[in-house]
Tab-separated table of C-alpha atoms in Angstrom:
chain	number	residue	atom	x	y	z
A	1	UNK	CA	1.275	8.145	15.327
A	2	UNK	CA	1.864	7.496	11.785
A	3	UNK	CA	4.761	9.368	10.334
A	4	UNK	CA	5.077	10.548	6.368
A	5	UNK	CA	8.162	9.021	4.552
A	6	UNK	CA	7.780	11.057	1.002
A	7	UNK	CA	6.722	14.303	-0.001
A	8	UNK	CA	6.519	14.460	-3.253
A	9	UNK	CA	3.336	14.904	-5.731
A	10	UNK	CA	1.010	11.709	-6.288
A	11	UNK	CA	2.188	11.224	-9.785
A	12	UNK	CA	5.411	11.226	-8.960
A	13	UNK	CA	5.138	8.923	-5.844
A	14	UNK	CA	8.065	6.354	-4.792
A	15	UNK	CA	8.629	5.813	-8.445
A	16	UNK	CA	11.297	8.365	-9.313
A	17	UNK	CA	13.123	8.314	-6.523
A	18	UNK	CA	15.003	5.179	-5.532
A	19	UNK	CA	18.008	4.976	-8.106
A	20	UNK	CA	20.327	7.337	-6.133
A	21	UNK	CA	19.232	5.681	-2.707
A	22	UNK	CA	19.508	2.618	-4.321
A	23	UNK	CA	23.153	2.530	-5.731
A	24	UNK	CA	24.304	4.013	-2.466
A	25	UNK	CA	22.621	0.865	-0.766
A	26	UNK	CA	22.450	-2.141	-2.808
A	27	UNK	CA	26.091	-3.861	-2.112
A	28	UNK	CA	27.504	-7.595	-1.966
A	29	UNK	CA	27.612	-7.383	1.384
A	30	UNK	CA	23.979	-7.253	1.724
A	31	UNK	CA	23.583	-11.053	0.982
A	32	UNK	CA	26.492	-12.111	2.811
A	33	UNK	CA	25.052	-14.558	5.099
A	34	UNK	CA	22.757	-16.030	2.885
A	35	UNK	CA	23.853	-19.507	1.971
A	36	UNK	CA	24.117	-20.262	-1.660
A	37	UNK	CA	21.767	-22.915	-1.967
A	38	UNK	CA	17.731	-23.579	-1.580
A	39	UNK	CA	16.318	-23.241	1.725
A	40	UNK	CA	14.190	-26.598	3.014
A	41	UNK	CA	11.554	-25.807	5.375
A	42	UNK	CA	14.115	-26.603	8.217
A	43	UNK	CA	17.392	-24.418	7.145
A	44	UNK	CA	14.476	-21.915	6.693
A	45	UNK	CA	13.364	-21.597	10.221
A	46	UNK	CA	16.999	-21.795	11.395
A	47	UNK	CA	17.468	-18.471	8.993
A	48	UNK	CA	14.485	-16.873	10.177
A	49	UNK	CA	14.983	-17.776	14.655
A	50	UNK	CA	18.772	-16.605	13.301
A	51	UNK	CA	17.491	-13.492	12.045
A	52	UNK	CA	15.017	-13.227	15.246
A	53	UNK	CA	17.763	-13.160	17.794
A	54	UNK	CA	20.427	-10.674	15.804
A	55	UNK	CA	17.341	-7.983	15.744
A	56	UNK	CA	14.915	-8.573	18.302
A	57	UNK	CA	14.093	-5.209	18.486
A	58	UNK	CA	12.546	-5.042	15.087
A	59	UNK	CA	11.387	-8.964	14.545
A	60	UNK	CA	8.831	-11.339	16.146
A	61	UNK	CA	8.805	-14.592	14.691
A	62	UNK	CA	5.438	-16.586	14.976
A	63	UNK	CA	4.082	-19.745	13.786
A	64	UNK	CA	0.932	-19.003	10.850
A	65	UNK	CA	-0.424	-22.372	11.244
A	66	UNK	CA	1.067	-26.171	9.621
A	67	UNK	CA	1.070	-27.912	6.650
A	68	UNK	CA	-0.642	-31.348	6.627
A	69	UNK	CA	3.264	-32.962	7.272
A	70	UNK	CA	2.983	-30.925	10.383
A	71	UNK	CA	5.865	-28.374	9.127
A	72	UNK	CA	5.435	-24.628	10.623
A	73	UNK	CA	4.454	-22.219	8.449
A	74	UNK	CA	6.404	-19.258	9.503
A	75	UNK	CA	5.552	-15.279	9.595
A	76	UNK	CA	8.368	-12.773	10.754
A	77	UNK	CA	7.445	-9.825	11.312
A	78	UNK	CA	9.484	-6.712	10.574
A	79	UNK	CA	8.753	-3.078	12.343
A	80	UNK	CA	10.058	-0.799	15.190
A	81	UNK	CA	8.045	-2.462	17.354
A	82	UNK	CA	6.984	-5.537	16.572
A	83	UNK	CA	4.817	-6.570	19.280
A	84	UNK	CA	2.553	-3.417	19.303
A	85	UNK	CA	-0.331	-2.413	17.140
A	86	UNK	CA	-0.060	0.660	15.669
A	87	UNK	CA	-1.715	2.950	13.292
A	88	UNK	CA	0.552	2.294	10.347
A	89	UNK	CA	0.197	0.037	6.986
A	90	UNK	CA	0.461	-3.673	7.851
A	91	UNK	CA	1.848	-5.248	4.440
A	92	UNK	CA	2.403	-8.910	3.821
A	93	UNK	CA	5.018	-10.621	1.838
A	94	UNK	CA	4.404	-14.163	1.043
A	95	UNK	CA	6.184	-16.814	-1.112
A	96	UNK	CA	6.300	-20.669	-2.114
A	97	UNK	CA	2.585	-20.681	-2.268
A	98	UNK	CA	3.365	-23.430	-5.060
A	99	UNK	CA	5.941	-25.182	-3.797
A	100	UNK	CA	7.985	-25.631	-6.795
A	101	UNK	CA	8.285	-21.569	-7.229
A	102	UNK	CA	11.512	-21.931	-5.017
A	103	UNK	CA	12.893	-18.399	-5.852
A	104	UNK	CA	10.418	-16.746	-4.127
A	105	UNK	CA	11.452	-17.580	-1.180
A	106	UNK	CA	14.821	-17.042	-2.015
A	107	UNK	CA	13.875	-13.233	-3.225
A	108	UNK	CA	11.846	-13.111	0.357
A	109	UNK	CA	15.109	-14.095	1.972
A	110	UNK	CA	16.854	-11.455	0.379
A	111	UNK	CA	14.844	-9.075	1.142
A	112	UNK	CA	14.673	-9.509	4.579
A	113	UNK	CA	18.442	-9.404	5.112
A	114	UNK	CA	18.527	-5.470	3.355
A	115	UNK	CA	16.267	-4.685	5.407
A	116	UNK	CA	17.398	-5.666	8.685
A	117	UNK	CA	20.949	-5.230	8.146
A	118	UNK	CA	20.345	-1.428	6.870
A	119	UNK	CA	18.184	-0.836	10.183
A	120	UNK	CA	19.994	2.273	12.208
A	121	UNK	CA	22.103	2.479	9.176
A	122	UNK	CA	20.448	4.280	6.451
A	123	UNK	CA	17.721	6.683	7.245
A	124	UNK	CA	15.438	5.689	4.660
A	125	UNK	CA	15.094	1.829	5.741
A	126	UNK	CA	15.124	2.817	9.024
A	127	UNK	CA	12.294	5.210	8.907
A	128	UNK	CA	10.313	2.780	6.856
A	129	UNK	CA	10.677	0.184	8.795
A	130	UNK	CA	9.502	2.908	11.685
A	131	UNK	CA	6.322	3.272	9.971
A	132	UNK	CA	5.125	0.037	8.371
A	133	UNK	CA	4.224	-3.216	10.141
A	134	UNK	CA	5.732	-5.824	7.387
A	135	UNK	CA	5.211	-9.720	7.834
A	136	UNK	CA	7.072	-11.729	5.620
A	137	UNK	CA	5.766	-15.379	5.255
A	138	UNK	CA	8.283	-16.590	2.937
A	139	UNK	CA	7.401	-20.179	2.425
A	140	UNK	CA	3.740	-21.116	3.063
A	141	UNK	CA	3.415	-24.724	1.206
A	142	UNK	CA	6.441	-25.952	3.089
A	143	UNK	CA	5.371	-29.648	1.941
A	144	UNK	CA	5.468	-28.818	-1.477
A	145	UNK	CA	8.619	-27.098	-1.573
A	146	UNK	CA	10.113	-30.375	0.372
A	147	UNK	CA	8.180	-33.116	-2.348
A	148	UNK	CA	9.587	-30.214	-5.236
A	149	UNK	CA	5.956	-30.125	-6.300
A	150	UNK	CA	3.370	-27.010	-7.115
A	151	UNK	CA	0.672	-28.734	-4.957
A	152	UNK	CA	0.456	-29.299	-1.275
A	153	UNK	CA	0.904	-32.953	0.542
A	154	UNK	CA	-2.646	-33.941	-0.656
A	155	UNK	CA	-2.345	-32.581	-4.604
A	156	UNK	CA	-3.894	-29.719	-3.829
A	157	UNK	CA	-3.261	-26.337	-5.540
A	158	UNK	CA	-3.199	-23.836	-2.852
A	159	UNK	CA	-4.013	-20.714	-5.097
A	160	UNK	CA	-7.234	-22.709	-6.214
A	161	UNK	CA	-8.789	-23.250	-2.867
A	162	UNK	CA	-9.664	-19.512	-2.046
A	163	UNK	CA	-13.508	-18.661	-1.145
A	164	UNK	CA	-13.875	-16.559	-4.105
A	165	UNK	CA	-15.102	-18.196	-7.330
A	166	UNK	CA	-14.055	-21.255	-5.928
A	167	UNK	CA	-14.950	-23.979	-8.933
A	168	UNK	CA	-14.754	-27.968	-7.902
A	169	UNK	CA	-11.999	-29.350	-10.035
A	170	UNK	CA	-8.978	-31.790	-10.328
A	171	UNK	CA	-6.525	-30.011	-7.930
A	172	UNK	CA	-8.562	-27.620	-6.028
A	173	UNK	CA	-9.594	-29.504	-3.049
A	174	UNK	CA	-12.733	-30.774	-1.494
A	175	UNK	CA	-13.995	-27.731	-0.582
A	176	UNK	CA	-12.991	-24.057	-0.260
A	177	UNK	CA	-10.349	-24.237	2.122
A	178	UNK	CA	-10.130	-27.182	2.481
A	179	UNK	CA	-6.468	-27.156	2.741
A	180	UNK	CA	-4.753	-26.265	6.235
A	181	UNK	CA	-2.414	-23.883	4.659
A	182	UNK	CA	-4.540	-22.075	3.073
A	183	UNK	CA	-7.311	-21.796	6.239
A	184	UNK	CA	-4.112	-20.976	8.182
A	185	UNK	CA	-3.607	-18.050	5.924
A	186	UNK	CA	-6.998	-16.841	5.914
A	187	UNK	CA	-7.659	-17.409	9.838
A	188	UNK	CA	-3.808	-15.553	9.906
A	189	UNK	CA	-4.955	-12.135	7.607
A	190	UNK	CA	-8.136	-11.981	9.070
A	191	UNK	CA	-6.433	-11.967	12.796
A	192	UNK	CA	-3.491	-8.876	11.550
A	193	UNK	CA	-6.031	-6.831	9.116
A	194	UNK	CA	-3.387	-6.637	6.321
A	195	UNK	CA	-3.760	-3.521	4.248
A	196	UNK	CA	-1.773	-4.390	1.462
A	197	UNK	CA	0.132	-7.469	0.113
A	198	UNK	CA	2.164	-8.959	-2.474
A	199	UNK	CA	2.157	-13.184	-3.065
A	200	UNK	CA	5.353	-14.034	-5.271
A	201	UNK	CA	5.351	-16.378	-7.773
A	202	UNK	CA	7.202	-17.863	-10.559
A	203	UNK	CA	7.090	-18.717	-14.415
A	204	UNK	CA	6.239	-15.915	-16.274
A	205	UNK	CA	7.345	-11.944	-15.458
A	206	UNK	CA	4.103	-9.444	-14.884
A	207	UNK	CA	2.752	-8.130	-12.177
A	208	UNK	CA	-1.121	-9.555	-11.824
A	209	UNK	CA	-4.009	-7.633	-10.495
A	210	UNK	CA	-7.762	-8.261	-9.352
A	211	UNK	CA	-9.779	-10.301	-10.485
A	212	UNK	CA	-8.480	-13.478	-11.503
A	213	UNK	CA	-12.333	-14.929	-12.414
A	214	UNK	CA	-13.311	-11.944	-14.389
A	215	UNK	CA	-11.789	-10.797	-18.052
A	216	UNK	CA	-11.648	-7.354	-17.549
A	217	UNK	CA	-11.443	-6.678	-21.559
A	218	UNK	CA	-14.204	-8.726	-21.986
A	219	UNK	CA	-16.539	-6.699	-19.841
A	220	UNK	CA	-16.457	-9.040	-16.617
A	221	UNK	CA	-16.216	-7.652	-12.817
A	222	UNK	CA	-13.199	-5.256	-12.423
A	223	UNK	CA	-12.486	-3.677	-9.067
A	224	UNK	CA	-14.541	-0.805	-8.318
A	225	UNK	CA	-11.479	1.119	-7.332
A	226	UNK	CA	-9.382	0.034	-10.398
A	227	UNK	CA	-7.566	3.217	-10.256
A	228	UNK	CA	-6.125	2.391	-7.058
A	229	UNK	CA	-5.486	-1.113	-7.799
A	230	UNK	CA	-3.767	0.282	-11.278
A	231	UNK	CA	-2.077	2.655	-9.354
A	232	UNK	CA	-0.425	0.389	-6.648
A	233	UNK	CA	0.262	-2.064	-9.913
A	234	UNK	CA	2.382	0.216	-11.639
A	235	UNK	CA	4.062	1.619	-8.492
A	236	UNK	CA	5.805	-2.023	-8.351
A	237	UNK	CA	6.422	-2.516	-12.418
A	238	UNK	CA	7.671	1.178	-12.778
A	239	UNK	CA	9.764	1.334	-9.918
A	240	UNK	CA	13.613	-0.088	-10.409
A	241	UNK	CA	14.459	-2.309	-12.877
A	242	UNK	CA	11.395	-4.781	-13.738
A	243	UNK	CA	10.320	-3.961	-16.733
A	244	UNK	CA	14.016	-4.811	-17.654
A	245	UNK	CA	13.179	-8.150	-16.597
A	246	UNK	CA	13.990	-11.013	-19.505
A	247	UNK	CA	11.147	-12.477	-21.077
A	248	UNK	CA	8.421	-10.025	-19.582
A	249	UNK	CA	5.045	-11.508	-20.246
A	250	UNK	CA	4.344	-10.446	-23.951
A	251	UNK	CA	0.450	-9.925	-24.181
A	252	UNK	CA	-2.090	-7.060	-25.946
A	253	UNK	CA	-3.755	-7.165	-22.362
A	254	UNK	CA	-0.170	-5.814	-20.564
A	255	UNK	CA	0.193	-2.541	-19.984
A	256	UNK	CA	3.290	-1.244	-18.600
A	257	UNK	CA	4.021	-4.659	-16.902
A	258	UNK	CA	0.438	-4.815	-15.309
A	259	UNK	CA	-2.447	-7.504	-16.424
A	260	UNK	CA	-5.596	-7.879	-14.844
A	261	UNK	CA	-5.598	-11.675	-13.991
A	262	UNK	CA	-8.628	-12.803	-16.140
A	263	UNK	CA	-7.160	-11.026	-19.342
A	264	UNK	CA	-4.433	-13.614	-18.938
A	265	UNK	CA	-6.176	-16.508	-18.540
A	266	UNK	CA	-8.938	-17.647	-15.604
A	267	UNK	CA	-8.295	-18.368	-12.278
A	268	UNK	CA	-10.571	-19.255	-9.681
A	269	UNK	CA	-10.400	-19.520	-5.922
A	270	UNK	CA	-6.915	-17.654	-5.636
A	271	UNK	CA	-5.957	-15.583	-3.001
A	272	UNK	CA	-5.829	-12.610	-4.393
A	273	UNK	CA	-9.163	-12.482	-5.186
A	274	UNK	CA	-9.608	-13.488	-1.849
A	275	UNK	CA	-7.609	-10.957	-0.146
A	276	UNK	CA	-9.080	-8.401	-1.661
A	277	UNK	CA	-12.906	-9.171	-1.213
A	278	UNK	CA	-13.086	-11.051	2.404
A	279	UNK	CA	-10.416	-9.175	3.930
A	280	UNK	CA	-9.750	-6.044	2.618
A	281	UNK	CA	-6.368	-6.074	1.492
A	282	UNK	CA	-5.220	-4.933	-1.971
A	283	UNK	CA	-2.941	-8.222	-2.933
A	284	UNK	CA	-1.076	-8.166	-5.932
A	285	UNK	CA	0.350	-11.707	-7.597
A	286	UNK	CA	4.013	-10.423	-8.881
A	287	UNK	CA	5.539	-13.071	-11.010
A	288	UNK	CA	9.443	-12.383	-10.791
A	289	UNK	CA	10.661	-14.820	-13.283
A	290	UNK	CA	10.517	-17.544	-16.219
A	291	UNK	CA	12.424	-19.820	-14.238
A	292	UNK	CA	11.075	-21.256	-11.162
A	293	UNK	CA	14.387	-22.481	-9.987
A	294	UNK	CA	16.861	-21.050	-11.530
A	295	UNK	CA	20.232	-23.287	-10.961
A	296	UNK	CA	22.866	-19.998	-9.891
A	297	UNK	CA	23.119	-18.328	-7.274
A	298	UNK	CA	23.865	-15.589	-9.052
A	299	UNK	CA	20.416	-15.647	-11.308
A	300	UNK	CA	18.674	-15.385	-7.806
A	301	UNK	CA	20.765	-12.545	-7.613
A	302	UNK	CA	19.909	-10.893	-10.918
A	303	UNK	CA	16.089	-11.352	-10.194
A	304	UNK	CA	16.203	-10.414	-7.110
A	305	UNK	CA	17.864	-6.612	-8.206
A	306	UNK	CA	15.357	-6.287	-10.505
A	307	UNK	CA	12.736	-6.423	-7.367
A	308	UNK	CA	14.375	-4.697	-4.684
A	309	UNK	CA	13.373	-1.112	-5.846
A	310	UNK	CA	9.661	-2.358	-7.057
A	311	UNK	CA	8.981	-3.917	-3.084
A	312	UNK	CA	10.299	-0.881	-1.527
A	313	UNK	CA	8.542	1.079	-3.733
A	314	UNK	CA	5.290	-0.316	-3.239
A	315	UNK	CA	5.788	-0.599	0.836
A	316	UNK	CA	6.165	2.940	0.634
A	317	UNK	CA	3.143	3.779	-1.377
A	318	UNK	CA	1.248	1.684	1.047
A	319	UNK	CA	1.235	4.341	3.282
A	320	UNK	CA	-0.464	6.888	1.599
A	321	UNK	CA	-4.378	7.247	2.263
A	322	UNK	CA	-6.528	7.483	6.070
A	323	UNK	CA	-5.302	6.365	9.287
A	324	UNK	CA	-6.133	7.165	12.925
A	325	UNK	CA	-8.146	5.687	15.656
A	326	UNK	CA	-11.562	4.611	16.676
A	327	UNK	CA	-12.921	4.848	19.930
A	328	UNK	CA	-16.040	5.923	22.063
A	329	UNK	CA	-16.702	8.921	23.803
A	330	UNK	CA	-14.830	7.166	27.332
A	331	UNK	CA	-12.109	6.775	24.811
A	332	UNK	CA	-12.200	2.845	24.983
A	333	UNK	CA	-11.043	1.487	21.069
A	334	UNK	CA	-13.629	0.363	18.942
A	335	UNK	CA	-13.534	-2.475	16.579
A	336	UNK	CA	-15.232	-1.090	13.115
A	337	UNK	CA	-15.539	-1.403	9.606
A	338	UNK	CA	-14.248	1.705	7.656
A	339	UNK	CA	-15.918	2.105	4.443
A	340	UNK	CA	-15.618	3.823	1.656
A	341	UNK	CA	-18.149	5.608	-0.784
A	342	UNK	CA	-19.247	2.620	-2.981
A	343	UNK	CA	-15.916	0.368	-3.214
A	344	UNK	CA	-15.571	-3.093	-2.789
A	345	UNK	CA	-12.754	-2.849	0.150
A	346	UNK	CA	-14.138	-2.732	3.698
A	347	UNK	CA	-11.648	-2.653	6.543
A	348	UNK	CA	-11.708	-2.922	9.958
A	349	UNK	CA	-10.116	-1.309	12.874
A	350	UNK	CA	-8.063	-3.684	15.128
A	351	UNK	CA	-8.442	-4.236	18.537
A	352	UNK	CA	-6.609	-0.954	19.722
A	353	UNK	CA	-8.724	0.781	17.458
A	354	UNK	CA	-6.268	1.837	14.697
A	355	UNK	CA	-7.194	1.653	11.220
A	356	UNK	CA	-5.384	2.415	8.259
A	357	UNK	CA	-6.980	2.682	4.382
A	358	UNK	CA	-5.214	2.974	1.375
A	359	UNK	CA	-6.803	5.666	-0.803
A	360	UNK	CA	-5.627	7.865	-3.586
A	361	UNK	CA	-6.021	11.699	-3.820
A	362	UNK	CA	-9.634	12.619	-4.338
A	363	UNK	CA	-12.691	13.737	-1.966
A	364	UNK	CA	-14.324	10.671	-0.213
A	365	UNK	CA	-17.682	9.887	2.019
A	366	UNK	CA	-16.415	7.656	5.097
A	367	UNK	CA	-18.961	5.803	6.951
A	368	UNK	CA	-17.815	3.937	10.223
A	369	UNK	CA	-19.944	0.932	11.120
A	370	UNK	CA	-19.747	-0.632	14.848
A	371	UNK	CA	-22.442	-2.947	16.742
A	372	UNK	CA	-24.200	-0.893	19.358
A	373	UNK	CA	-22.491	2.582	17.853
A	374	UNK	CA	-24.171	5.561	15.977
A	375	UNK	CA	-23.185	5.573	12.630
A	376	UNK	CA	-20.574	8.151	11.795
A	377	UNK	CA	-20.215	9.429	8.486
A	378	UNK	CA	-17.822	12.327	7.377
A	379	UNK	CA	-16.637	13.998	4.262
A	380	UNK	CA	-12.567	13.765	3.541
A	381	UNK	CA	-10.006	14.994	1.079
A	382	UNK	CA	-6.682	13.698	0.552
A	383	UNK	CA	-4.426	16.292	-1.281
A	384	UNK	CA	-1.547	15.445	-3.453
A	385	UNK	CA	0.670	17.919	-1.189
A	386	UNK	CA	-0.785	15.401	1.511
A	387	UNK	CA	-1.210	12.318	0.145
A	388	UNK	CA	-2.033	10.609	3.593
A	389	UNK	CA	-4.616	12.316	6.378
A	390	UNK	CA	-5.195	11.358	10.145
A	391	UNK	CA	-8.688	11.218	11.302
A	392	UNK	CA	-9.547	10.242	14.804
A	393	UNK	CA	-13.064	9.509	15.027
A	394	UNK	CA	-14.968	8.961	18.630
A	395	UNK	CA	-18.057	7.342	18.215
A	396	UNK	CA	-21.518	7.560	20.071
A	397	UNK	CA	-22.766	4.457	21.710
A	398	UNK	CA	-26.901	3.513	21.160
């Protein structure tokens, strides 16, 4: 079962919280075993089968899929048990899409040795960690990050060759994913049923929402649930210390450290776009920094301290919403969709049944979709007091 973290009142949520847990957390000793240098794809895996083996009880390590050199592209997975399905928030953490953007994965790294090492330590990591399923993909153009280039092996931009508003052009492959990265990725999200996600990048300082494709000021598409996507958005920029970040983007379109991606400038075929419209999962691009490797260790440092708060911050709020789980009236699980009202997110249930949807406080019509099932519809509200609600729904076969 899903358990609460926070208690607080929706406005409030995860952002006013963290400083005291913070200081009380946040020491040298966190990066300790974290070499001072840039991971390669290789002293990557040997950090993340390191990390494995210290904490198998709260890690898997599994392959995503390979670049075209044939390099693993690796996902660990962080949760009390990491092998199970359960009816929490799955959340993915991704980095190196361009493969020149080095201090993502560095950040990534970071992150995942706070959070291990504070497991069974301090109550608050250890109780989210006890209710989100986190996989951390900190490196997924491994080629690129080896040839110290943005694009893949085969010049290819890898946040250009995304289904959605995919556009033929110099760097954005033959086709839609054309790329085996990026059809790893896809085949990858569409297999775990992520709920939420944040793809790190590097070169400017904002945190980038849906749609890329679409100016937003200029009357193009917008997210039907723009509140929520605002919402989540300003959960990350508010929390901590990024909006102390130097050299914050500087734009009429930013508000509070959030831009919708078309205000910026175009984009098309990106996976954000794509997460959010093919598989249901609210992705946010958060760009951490100016510099895309920056030459001291202790800059990664400073960049990474104005993150920590914002990425615990928002894998909190990603809990917030419906949950539960689907089955029929012999109480086998169904696989569904889960839909809400009019909005442009449909998940699914996985193959235990659980789903989880991220939803704000407000009054919603659910409708439950499954091949040879009754439709199921039901009226919900989820309270500020309450700002999550389990609903286990048992469906009538045809």
């Amino acid at each position: 079962m899903f358990k609460k973290i926070y208690n607080s009142s929706i406005i409030l949520l995860t952002i006013l919280c963290f400083s005291s847990f913070m200081s009380s957390c946040s020491t040298e000793e966190d990066n300790e075993n974290i070499e001072s240098t840039y991971h390669s794809p290789e002293e990557l895996e040997s950090y993340l089968t390191a990390i494995n083996q210290e904490f198998k009880e709260i890690t898997y390590l599994e392959p995503v899929g390979e670049s075209s050199f044939g390099k693993t592209i690796w996902a660990l997975v962080i949760s009390d048990i990491p092998l199970e399905y359960e009816s929490e928030p799955r959340i993915r953490l991704t980095g190196s899409i361009h493969g020149n953007e080095n201090i993502t994965t560095e950040i990534l790294i970071r992150f995942i040795d706070f959070l291990t090492s504070g497991y069974n330590k301090d109550q608050y990591i250890t109780e989210l960690i006890n209710t989100r399923y986190l996989v951390f993909i900190p490196m997924l153009n491994p080629d690129g990050v080896e040839l110290e280039s943005r694009y893949n092996a085969r010049e290819v931009d890898l946040n250009r060759n995304f289904s959605i508003s995919w556009a033929p052009s110099n760097h954005h492959g033959d086709t839609s994913f054309s790329e085996l990265e990026s059809a790893s990725i896809r085949d990858y999200s569409l297999y775990m049923q992520f709920h939420s996600s944040l793809s790190f990048h590097s070169g400017a300082v904002v945190v980038n929402v849906p749609f890329d494709y679409a100016s937003r000021f200029n009357g193009g598409d917008c997210p039907l649930e723009y509140d929520l996507v605002e919402y989540l958005a300003k959960v990350y920029s508010k929390s901590g210390k990024f909006l102390e970040t130097p050299g914050i983007l500087n734009n009429t379109h930013v508000d509070e450290g959030i831009i919708n991606g078309g205000d910026w400038f175009y984009a098309f075929g990106t996976m954000q776009d794509w997460s959010y419209l093919q598989s249901g999962c609210l992705d946010f691009t958060i760009e951490i920094s100016n510099e895309k490797k920056p030459e001291s260790f202790e800059k990664i440092d400073e960049i990474y301290q104005y993150n920590e708060e914002s990425i615990l911050a928002f894998i909190d709020a990603s809990g917030m919403g419906l949950y539960g789980q689907i089955t029929d009236t012999d109480s086998k699980p169904v696989f569904a969709e889960i839909i809400i009202d009019d909005a442009d997110i449909i998940t699914t249930s996985d193959p235990l049944g659980y789903y989880h949807r991220i939803l704000l406080p407000g009054s919603y019509t659910i409708l439950i979709n499954a091949e040879n099932y009754e439709e199921y519809s039901q009226e919900i509200e989820i309270s500020e007091d309450s700002p999550y609600q389990e609903i286990n729904i048992s469906l009538e076969k045809l």
